[in-house]
JSON list of C-alpha atoms in Angstrom, two decimals:
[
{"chain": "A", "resi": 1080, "resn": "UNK", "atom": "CA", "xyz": [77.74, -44.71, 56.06]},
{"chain": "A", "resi": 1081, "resn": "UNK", "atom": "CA", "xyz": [80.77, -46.34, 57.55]},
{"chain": "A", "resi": 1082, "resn": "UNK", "atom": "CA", "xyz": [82.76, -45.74, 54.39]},
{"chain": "A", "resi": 1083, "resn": "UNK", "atom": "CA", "xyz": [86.33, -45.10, 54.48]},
{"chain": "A", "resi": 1084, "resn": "UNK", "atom": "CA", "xyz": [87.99, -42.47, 52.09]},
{"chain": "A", "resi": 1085, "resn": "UNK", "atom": "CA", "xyz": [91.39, -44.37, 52.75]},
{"chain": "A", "resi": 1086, "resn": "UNK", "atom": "CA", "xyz": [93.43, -42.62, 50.27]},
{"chain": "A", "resi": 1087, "resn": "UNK", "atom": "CA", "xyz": [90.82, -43.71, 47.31]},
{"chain": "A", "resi": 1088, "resn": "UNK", "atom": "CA", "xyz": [91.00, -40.37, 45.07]},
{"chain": "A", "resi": 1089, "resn": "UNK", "atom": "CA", "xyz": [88.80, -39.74, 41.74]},
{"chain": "A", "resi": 1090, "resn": "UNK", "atom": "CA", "xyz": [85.91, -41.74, 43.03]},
{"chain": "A", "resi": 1091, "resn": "UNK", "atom": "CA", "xyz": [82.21, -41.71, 42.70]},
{"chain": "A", "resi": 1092, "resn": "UNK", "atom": "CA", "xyz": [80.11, -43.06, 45.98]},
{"chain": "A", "resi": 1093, "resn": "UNK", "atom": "CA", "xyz": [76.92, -43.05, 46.04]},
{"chain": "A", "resi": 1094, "resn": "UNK", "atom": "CA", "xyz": [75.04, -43.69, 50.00]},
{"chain": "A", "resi": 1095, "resn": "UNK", "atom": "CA", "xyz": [71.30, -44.33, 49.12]},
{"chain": "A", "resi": 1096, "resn": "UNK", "atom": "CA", "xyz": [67.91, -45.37, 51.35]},
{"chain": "A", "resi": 1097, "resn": "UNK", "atom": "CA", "xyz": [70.73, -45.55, 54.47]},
{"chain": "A", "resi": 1098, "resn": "UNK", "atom": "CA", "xyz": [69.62, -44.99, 57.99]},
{"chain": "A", "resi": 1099, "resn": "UNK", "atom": "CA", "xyz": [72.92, -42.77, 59.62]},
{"chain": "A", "resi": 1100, "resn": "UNK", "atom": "CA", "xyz": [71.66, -42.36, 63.16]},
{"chain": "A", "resi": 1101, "resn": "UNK", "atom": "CA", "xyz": [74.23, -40.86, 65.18]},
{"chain": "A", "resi": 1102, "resn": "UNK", "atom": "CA", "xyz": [76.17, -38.88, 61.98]},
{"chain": "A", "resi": 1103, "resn": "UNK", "atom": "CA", "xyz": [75.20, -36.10, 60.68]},
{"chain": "A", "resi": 1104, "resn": "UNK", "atom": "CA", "xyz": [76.82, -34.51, 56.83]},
{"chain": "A", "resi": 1105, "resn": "UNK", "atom": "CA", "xyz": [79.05, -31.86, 58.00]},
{"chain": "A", "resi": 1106, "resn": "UNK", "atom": "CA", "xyz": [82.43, -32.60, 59.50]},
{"chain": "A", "resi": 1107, "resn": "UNK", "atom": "CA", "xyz": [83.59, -36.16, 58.16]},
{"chain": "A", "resi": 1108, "resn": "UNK", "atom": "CA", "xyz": [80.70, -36.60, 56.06]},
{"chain": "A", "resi": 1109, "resn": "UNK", "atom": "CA", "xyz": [79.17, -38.55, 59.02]},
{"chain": "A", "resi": 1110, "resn": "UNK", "atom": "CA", "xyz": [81.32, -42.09, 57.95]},
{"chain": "A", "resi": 1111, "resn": "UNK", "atom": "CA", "xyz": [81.65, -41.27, 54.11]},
{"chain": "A", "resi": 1112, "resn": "UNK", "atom": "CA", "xyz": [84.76, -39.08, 54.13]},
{"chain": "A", "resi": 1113, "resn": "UNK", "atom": "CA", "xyz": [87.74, -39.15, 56.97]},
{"chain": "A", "resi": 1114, "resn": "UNK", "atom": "CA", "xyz": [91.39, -37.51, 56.95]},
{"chain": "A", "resi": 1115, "resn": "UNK", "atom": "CA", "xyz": [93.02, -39.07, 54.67]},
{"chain": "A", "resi": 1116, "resn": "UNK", "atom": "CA", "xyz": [90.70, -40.21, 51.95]},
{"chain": "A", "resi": 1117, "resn": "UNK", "atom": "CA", "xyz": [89.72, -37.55, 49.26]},
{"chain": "A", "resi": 1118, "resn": "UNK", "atom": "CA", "xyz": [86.46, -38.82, 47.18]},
{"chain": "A", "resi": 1119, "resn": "UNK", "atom": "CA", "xyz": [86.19, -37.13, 43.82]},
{"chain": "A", "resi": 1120, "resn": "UNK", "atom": "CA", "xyz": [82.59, -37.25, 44.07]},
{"chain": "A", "resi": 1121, "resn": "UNK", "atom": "CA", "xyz": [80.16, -38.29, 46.77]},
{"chain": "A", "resi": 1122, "resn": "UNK", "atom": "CA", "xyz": [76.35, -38.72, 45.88]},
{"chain": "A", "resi": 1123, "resn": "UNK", "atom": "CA", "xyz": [73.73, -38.47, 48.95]},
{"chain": "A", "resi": 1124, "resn": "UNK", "atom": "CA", "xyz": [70.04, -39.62, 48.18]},
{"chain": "A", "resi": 1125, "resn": "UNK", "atom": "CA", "xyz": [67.24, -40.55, 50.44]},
{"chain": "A", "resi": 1126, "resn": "UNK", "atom": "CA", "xyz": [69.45, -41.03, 53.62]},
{"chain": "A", "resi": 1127, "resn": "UNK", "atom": "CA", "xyz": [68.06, -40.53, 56.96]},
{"chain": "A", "resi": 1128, "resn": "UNK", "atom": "CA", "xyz": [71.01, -38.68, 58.97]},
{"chain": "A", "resi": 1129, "resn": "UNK", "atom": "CA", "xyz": [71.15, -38.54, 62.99]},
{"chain": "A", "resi": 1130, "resn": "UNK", "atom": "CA", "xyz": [70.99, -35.15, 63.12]},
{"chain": "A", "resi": 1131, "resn": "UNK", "atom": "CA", "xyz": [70.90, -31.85, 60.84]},
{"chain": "A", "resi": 1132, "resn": "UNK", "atom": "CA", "xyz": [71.95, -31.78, 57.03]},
{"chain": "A", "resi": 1133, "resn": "UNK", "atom": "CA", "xyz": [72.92, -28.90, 56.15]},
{"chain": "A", "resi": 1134, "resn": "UNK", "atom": "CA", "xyz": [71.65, -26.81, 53.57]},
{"chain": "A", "resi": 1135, "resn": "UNK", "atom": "CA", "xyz": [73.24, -25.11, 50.73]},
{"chain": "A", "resi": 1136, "resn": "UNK", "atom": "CA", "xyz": [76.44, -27.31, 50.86]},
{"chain": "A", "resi": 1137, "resn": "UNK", "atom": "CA", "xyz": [78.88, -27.89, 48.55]},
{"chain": "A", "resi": 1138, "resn": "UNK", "atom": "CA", "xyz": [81.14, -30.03, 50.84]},
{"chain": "A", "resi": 1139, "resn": "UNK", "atom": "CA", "xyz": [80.33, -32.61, 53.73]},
{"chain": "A", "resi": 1140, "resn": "UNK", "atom": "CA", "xyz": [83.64, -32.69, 54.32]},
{"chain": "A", "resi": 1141, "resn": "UNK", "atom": "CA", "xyz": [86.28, -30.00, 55.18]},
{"chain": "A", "resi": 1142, "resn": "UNK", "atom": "CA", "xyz": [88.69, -28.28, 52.81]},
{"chain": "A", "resi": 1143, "resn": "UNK", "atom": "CA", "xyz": [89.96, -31.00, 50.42]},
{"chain": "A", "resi": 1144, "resn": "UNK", "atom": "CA", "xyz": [86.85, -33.11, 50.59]},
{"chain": "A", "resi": 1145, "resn": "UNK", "atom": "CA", "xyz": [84.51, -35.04, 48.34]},
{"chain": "A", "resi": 1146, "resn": "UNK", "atom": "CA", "xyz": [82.45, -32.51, 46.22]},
{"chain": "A", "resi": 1147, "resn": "UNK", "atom": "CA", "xyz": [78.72, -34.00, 47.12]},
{"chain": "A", "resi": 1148, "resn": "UNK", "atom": "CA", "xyz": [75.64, -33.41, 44.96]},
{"chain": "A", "resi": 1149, "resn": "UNK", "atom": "CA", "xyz": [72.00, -34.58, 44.22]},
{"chain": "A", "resi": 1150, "resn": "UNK", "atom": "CA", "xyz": [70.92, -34.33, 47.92]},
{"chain": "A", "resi": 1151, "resn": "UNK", "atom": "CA", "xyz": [68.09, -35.85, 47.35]},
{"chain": "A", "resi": 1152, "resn": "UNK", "atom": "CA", "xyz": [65.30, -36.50, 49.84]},
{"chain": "A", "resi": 1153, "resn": "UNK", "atom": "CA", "xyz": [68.51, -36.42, 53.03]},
{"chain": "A", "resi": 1154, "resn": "UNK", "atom": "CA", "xyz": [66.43, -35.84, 56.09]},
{"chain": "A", "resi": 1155, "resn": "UNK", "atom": "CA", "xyz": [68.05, -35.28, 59.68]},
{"chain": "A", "resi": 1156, "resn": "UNK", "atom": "CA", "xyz": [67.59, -34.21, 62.99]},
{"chain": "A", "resi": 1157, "resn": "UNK", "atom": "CA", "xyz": [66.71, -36.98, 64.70]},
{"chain": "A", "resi": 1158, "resn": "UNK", "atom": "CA", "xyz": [65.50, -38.16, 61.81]},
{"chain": "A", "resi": 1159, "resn": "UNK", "atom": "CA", "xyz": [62.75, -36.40, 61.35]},
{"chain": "A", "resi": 1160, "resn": "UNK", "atom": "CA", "xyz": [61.63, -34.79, 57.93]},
{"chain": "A", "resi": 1161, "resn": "UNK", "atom": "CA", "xyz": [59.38, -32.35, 58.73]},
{"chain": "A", "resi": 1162, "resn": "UNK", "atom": "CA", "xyz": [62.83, -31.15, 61.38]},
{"chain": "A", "resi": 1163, "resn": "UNK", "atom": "CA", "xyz": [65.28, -30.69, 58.39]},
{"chain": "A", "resi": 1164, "resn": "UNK", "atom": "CA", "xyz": [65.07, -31.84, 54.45]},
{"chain": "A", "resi": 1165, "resn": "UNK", "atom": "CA", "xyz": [68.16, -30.69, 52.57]},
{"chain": "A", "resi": 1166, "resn": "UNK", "atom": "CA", "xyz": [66.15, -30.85, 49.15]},
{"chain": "A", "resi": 1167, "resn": "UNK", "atom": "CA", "xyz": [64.21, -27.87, 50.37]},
{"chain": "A", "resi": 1168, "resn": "UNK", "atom": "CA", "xyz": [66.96, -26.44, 52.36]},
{"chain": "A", "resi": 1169, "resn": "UNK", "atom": "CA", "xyz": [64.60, -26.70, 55.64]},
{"chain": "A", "resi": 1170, "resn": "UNK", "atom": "CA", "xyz": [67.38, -27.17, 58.00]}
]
């Protein structure tokens, strides 16, 4: 997503209808979050991720990272839905 947390706190972002090749949501968030920048909340929907997103998560991000809900239609691996959907926890 390219976005940098850059010391924003208390936040909402939403990343919709994105294309992420190359990133994927677990460590960093794949662009949303990076060391330093703390998101209160980040919202994922309909994003096409490089590879996996996982499934079950409560955090894209390590320890200290945005809290992300409403994954949403997030596909991955390669970008391929029928691969990995985190709405159905395929992955």
């Amino acid at each position: 997503a390219g976005y940098n947390g850059g010391g924003i706190n208390g936040s909402i972002v939403m990343v919709s209808n994105s294309t992420l090749s190359g990133n994927s949501a677990g460590f960093q968030g794949g662009g949303i979050y990076t060391p330093g920048g703390n998101f209160g909340s980040v919202i994922l929907n309909s994003n096409k991720f490089g590879t996996a997103v996982p499934s079950g998560t409560a955090n894209v991000a390590p320890t200290g990272g945005p809290n992300v809900f409403n994954l949403n239609g997030n596909t991955g691996s390669g970008n391929d839905p029928s691969t990995c959907n985190a709405s159905s926890g395929n992955c």
